[in-house]
Amino acid sequence: MNTIFFNAHHAPMGAFATFTLGYKGAKGGFGLEIGKPADQNVYIGLEGKNPGVFKALPFYATSDDERKRYIEEDLAPAGDSSPVLDSFRDKAISRQFKVSSDTWLAGDLRFSVYSPFFPIPDPLRAPENECMLALVPAVLVELTVDNLASGRARRAFLGYQGNDPYSHMRVFGDESSGLRAVGQGRITALATIDPHVKCSLNMSIEKCLDPGAERQRVFGLGHIGSMLMDVPAGTKQTFRFALCFHREGMVTTGIEAPYWYTRYFRNIEAAALFALRNFDTLKARALEADAAIEHAGLSDDQRFQMALAIRSYYGSTELLEWQNRPFWIVNEGEYRMINTFDLTVDHVFFETRMNPWTVRNTLDMFADRFSYRDKVLLPGNPEEFAGGISFTHDMGVANAVSPPGYSSYEQPGIDGCFSYMSHEQLVNWLLCAGVYFAKTHDENWLSGRMNTVEACFLSMLNRDHPDPARRTGIMKLDSSRAASKAEITTYDSLDASLGQARNNLYLAVKCWAAYVFLEFVFLREGKSEWAQQAAQQASRCAQTLLSHVKEDGHIPAVIDENNDSRIIPAIEGLVFPLYTGSPEALNPSGRFGALVKALKKHFETIMVRDVCLFDDGGWKLSSTSTNSWLSKIYLCQFVARKVLGVPWTEKARRSDAAHVAWLQDPGNAYYSWSDQMHAGVAKGSLYYPRGVTSVLWLDEQAA
Amino acid sequence: MNTIFFNAHHAPMGAFATFTLGYKGAKGGFGLEIGKPADQNVYIGLEGKNPGVFKALPFYATSDDERKRYIEEDLAPAGDSSPVLDSFRDKAISRQFKVSSDTWLAGDLRFSVYSPFFPIPDPLRAPENECMLALVPAVLVELTVDNLASGRARRAFLGYQGNDPYSHMRVFGDESSGLRAVGQGRITALATIDPHVKCSLNMSIEKCLDPGAERQRVFGLGHIGSMLMDVPAGTKQTFRFALCFHREGMVTTGIEAPYWYTRYFRNIEAAALFALRNFDTLKARALEADAAIEHAGLSDDQRFQMALAIRSYYGSTELLEWQNRPFWIVNEGEYRMINTFDLTVDHVFFETRMNPWTVRNTLDMFADRFSYRDKVLLPGNPEEFAGGISFTHDMGVANAVSPPGYSSYEQPGIDGCFSYMSHEQLVNWLLCAGVYFAKTHDENWLSGRMNTVEACFLSMLNRDHPDPARRTGIMKLDSSRAASKAEITTYDSLDASLGQARNNLYLAVKCWAAYVFLEFVFLREGKSEWAQQAAQQASRCAQTLLSHVKEDGHIPAVIDENNDSRIIPAIEGLVFPLYTGSPEALNPSGRFGALVKALKKHFETIMVRDVCLFDDGGWKLSSTSTNSWLSKIYLCQFVARKVLGVPWTEKARRSDAAHVAWLQDPGNAYYSWSDQMHAGVAKGSLYYPRGVTSVLWLDEQAA
């Protein structure tokens, strides 16, 4: 490992909240609805060998005592002998980082955070208690003090300094339930039901810890809240806590929606009590998740990346209630865009594995509120042709839900970034629908949505060419929404080789996959003519791509447009037939065997140093950009091995080590999991959910 | 004036919210529930003579275009010819600052903020529309563009960049009502119903302003929202806006209480519409308030201080609903403590003038939830004697309401700051009750509270001395709550001369005033024995003080304790008999004539340079501290003139100029009105409500 001091999310599911910890300094803490670590002081530690000297994990900044703001210097009590706080040394600290538990060991202290994850049941159908377990906005902590060898009692502590601008820190509790907590306002709290734990609130952590200041243990003006645990000599004790979040009432604009969990937990006290009373169950689920990943046959490097990515994903998840129905949201990491569709299509493998109903929920929301109809234009030609349905790039940003039919991102008349992604999102809807249906066989849903599926097909045809005779299976017309500018793809900020949608190799292979799914679904529905037409489009697409293979075997990133970048995501779309019910389409001896073989050749040709490999062995998505995205690398690694059968040599494994090194680089490790790496430096898509494409790796073992 | 660029609050009443403006840079904006200016960019300006070049008032910081976070540098569109924004030069800007309107003039731009204030009716008794007018969480803006001399249309703008960490900026509106707004989340907004105004949202103010980017006018990812007003050539137009705040649901901890205004306005849209539809009425009330202060016979320096102070007070006000009743709060400026009682007693003159029911509300809350019973101790003696009732220093901090019987501030076993203020708050309850009753003649309330009044009297007696024969009319015992430490006074952070409660001259005169009130009220109630005893205590107090007059005429700050500081607040307590129904107690030839004359002599003796005057003529509350508090200065100025008949010479007027200079010093002017000035430098009690003691000056004209 490069450093153990990397931030990791510990996020409840669906609460748009995360307790982030691991990067040194005041760089973690309780993050609610924000796109970065909360940058709070977190105090976790234990009294040392010398009384009054406390050792803590290094997750705080040294700061002035707030009392000085109130007291004239010459009035400050002389000879103040406050306790002293010091950090454990790095080499005294070790970490056991797993997908659902994260344990820090230092001296006689053991500190574990459990952030269980498991399928979230459809809350309209599941028993309430199961929903409560899944959606309780809290994660769990165990803090163990080994005081067996000590001849005196020692004080351990767990505290934080919130930074909500509106409300104050507080100590609270309830005698009848035994709840004890420190928290900030109504939104974050650290709670226990252990009667041996005391709460403190003060203007410095040292004041909180001061055993000589028992009478001033709770100071209403304090900015720092801490739990205090006095562990008797010769004993070993474990204390349990819940780290809780809560936001009540309407939280969105554009629509008015509260968090779904507020149905079960009217305030943070209720959430805390439920989490603490169900500690055993929730911890057991966390350990199950740990074990499942531990025994999945992954390499250490793979396991680390997947664990960090899954945690980061959950920190972006949000389940709201709108019109008495669930509204599932994945926020886009640092950007906080709501259900960015080109992320949804990457999350679909994880979500159909965990809780497929969230995919259905998102598809329904896109179809019902975030679809639109456009016209389409040939480049350089003002004539408008019939277009069709497409879907918005996203549904808003940071709880600001955008108006029906519009995203927060897309703008008309823009070159490059922030232009429309009409064709890509159209294909994404079909592919997500395909993955959802193949996983669930939800016939009811599919028949209810066949109108949309058919509209999507017609829309794709119209974007190929208005004249059926001139169709080639790939996108050649831009949306009128883009107002005479070019549509772009999800690779908006990478480089032109991947950014332009028209004639784009990456998008073409996804179109092919969409046509393959359409053939499949039309056949099922007995619409044989439509199925035939879809099959024809898939074949045309394959033919078009095959006709552009260059001598060395690579296919240019943008065909027919004088762009000769080499791109790894050419193979990305090959993942879909595996998950949309048409694995036979990937058969090298089958109908599309030539395409599959050509793409394998393309891949093998470009995966060389200085083309699509960095010096460290890391993958370079485009030969003409240093910006490379881990989520897409994970996906393409899977395709290379599982679909193309590329042998995974020791040299290939070097890439995983390189990608781990990127994430654990001290310059990047603050952001937990990040996507956009510029030659290994995290520069965009920080603190991001998209890395769950890595769960595809779990399907390689099964084969 | 020293600078016109001082921050001033523009605060709705009872919303714990303020739009602050005036200090250069990103130093103002929409502040909700915070104890300092919001530090937001506020954009107010007009297109200049050259198209595409915009001039703005200097209330923003220059900042990078956020788009750069998304776009690779080499992909940024070349030759971007965005509009240019520049500040008006200082000398081109003038300001008309009044108590209820604040107008900026620059070039062809006129920008006025109206923050009307008027009596808030008791919401349990008043018509709903009157309550809505008083409590609508909005202030008003008029922006006038004089484009008469221009041959082309020019674009004016009004925008801001919010800094709520949780929610995004947005554009919103409603066709049926005609509402158009930019805002952040559900909590702040800038709204209009003028159909000629357009809304913009973008990543820079320049992009918002760009007339060439009409199609990209609203960009969902934008962090800056602006109203755009295109004013045709040869016209002069005025645009009206509401600057709105809204927080729904429960906002407190400790108790669960929402803002009262949420009864009338379920969201910010409703508040905005009401404010805009009642613009004329609200503006008229603002102008009435302006006129009342303009014609009150004050000097310019007095008027400025009073205006700044009244605005600052309203920024701290908060009206909640708890148990179906109003809960009135004044937050303590930067400290945000709730109803700090030693501020309430200073606010009482303003509040009884405006809305006496809020004083009653606060007294009831102190009596019902924030009173306690203690024992009392003689210094150095562990024996506990009977104590009695007293009241907490405050009711919590920053919407964290403290437990019954406890403040957020007071701690046991503390020397100096943060110790208990039992005796002072006891006296404060009586004095506030006296001012309330004398103003309202609310017999019902008084008879309902006579038990409390009597308990207060007995508590005062017990704090004088357990042996009636040894009572001297002043405090000699400390509360057991202080746990063997000394009680302090409101002057906690000033110096020892004012900080210690026992034997304190300032507190003694307030005790005398409390006894005078008690005599008055017991006489009314026909309790002649109690009245006699109260009169006896008042006389004892007077005698004790008179017996400590030094040869030069001053009375030491702490008697019998070897402290010989000279303090101005010796005369502070003399204000009360005027307002508690016993003005005759202040008659120099009357019963307490000797005390009044002695205090006048004390005052005249100490009001010399290097004792209680700074070099600049400003008042120095204590001869042994450079920390001087404007709120108390205002009060004592009033007492000196009105009660003691001190002639107000030209030299005396210099003090007002000095105090204005303190407030307008560029180092202090960021904090709007501040209380604690260390030799003219604002160091504590910043952004503070207490300066409304200045309204006492209005009662001098009436005499």
Coordinates of C-alpha atoms in Angstrom, one line a residue, chain A residues 32-34 67 69-72 75 77 163-170 185-187 202-203 215-221 247-256 266-267 269 334-337 397-400 407-415 417-418 483 492-496 625-627 678 683-686, chain B residues 32-34 67 69-72 75 77 163-170 185-187 202-203 215-221 247-256 266-267 269 334-337 397-400 407-415 417-418 483 492-496 625-627 678 683-686:
Chain A
L32 CA -24.4 15.6 4.6
E33 CA -25.5 16.5 1.0
I34 CA -22.0 17.8 0.1
R67 CA -12.7 30.6 25.0
R69 CA -12.6 34.9 22.0
Y70 CA -14.5 35.7 25.2
I71 CA -11.8 36.2 27.8
E72 CA -9.4 39.1 28.1
L75 CA -8.2 37.5 32.8
P77 CA -6.9 31.7 34.7
N163 CA -19.2 22.7 10.8
D164 CA -22.9 23.3 9.9
P165 CA -23.1 27.0 9.6
Y166 CA -26.6 27.3 11.0
S167 CA -26.9 25.3 14.2
H168 CA -24.9 24.6 17.3
M169 CA -23.2 21.5 18.7
R170 CA -25.2 20.0 21.6
G185 CA -28.3 20.8 15.3
R186 CA -30.8 18.3 14.1
I187 CA -28.6 16.9 11.3
N202 CA -16.5 22.1 25.3
M203 CA -14.4 24.7 23.4
R215 CA -18.3 19.9 36.7
Q216 CA -17.7 21.7 33.4
R217 CA -18.1 18.5 31.3
V218 CA -21.0 19.9 29.4
F219 CA -20.5 23.5 28.3
G220 CA -23.4 24.7 26.1
L221 CA -21.2 27.1 24.2
R247 CA -32.6 15.9 7.4
E248 CA -36.3 16.4 7.8
G249 CA -38.9 18.0 5.7
M250 CA -38.7 18.9 2.0
V251 CA -35.2 18.8 0.7
T252 CA -35.5 19.5 -3.0
T253 CA -36.4 22.4 -5.2
G254 CA -38.2 22.0 -8.5
I255 CA -40.2 19.2 -6.8
E256 CA -41.0 19.0 -3.1
R266 CA -38.9 11.5 12.5
N267 CA -35.7 12.8 13.9
E269 CA -32.9 10.5 17.9
E334 CA -18.3 16.2 -6.4
Y335 CA -20.7 17.6 -9.0
R336 CA -23.8 16.4 -7.2
M337 CA -25.8 16.1 -10.5
V397 CA -28.0 19.1 -9.3
A398 CA -27.6 19.1 -5.5
N399 CA -31.2 18.6 -4.7
A400 CA -32.3 21.2 -7.3
S407 CA -31.1 18.6 -17.4
S408 CA -28.9 20.9 -15.3
Y409 CA -25.9 20.2 -17.6
E410 CA -27.0 20.5 -21.2
Q411 CA -27.1 23.8 -23.0
P412 CA -28.0 24.7 -26.5
G413 CA -25.5 26.3 -28.9
I414 CA -22.4 25.1 -27.0
D415 CA -19.2 23.6 -28.4
C417 CA -18.5 20.3 -22.7
F418 CA -22.1 21.1 -21.7
A483 CA -28.9 24.2 -31.7
D492 CA -17.2 15.3 -22.4
S493 CA -14.0 16.5 -20.7
L494 CA -11.6 13.9 -22.0
D495 CA -10.6 14.7 -25.5
A496 CA -12.2 15.2 -28.9
S625 CA -5.2 12.4 -23.8
T626 CA -3.6 12.0 -20.4
N627 CA -7.0 12.1 -18.8
H678 CA -4.7 13.0 -15.4
K683 CA -8.4 16.3 -11.3
G684 CA -12.1 15.8 -11.9
S685 CA -15.0 13.5 -11.0
L686 CA -13.6 13.5 -7.4
Chain B
L32 CA -29.6 33.0 7.7
E33 CA -29.1 31.9 11.3
I34 CA -25.5 32.9 11.3
R67 CA -16.4 26.1 -15.9
R69 CA -13.2 22.8 -13.4
Y70 CA -15.0 20.8 -16.1
I71 CA -13.2 21.8 -19.3
E72 CA -9.7 20.7 -20.3
L75 CA -10.7 22.5 -25.1
P77 CA -13.4 27.8 -26.7
N163 CA -22.9 29.8 -0.1
D164 CA -25.2 27.3 1.5
P165 CA -23.2 24.1 1.7
Y166 CA -26.1 21.8 1.1
S167 CA -28.2 23.0 -1.8
H168 CA -27.7 24.5 -5.3
M169 CA -28.5 27.8 -6.8
R170 CA -31.6 27.8 -9.0
G185 CA -32.2 25.7 -2.2
R186 CA -35.3 26.5 -0.3
I187 CA -33.7 29.1 2.0
N202 CA -24.4 30.8 -14.7
M203 CA -20.9 30.0 -13.6
R215 CA -29.7 30.7 -25.2
Q216 CA -27.4 29.8 -22.3
R217 CA -29.0 32.3 -20.0
V218 CA -30.1 29.6 -17.5
F219 CA -27.5 27.0 -16.9
G220 CA -28.5 24.6 -14.2
L221 CA -25.0 24.1 -13.0
R247 CA -36.6 27.8 6.8
E248 CA -39.3 25.3 7.2
G249 CA -39.9 22.7 9.7
M250 CA -38.4 22.3 13.2
V251 CA -35.3 24.5 13.6
T252 CA -34.4 24.1 17.2
T253 CA -33.0 21.3 19.4
G254 CA -33.8 20.9 23.0
I255 CA -37.4 21.8 22.1
E256 CA -38.9 21.4 18.7
R266 CA -45.2 27.5 3.6
N267 CA -42.2 28.1 1.4
E269 CA -42.3 31.3 -3.0
E334 CA -21.9 36.8 16.8
Y335 CA -22.4 34.5 19.8
R336 CA -26.0 33.6 18.9
M337 CA -26.9 32.9 22.5
V397 CA -27.3 29.1 21.7
A398 CA -27.8 29.1 17.9
N399 CA -31.2 27.3 18.0
A400 CA -29.9 24.8 20.5
S407 CA -28.1 28.4 30.2
S408 CA -25.6 27.6 27.6
Y409 CA -23.1 30.0 29.2
E410 CA -22.9 29.4 32.9
Q411 CA -20.7 26.8 34.4
P412 CA -20.1 25.8 38.0
G413 CA -16.7 26.2 39.6
I414 CA -15.3 28.7 37.2
D415 CA -13.3 31.9 37.9
C417 CA -16.0 34.5 32.4
F418 CA -18.6 31.7 32.2
A483 CA -19.9 26.1 43.3
D492 CA -17.9 39.4 32.1
S493 CA -15.2 40.1 29.7
L494 CA -14.4 43.7 30.6
D495 CA -12.3 43.8 33.7
A496 CA -12.5 42.8 37.3
S625 CA -9.8 48.7 31.0
T626 CA -9.5 49.7 27.3
N627 CA -12.6 47.6 26.5
H678 CA -11.0 47.9 22.7
K683 CA -12.9 42.8 19.3
G684 CA -16.0 41.1 20.8
S685 CA -19.8 41.2 20.7
L686 CA -19.5 41.8 17.0

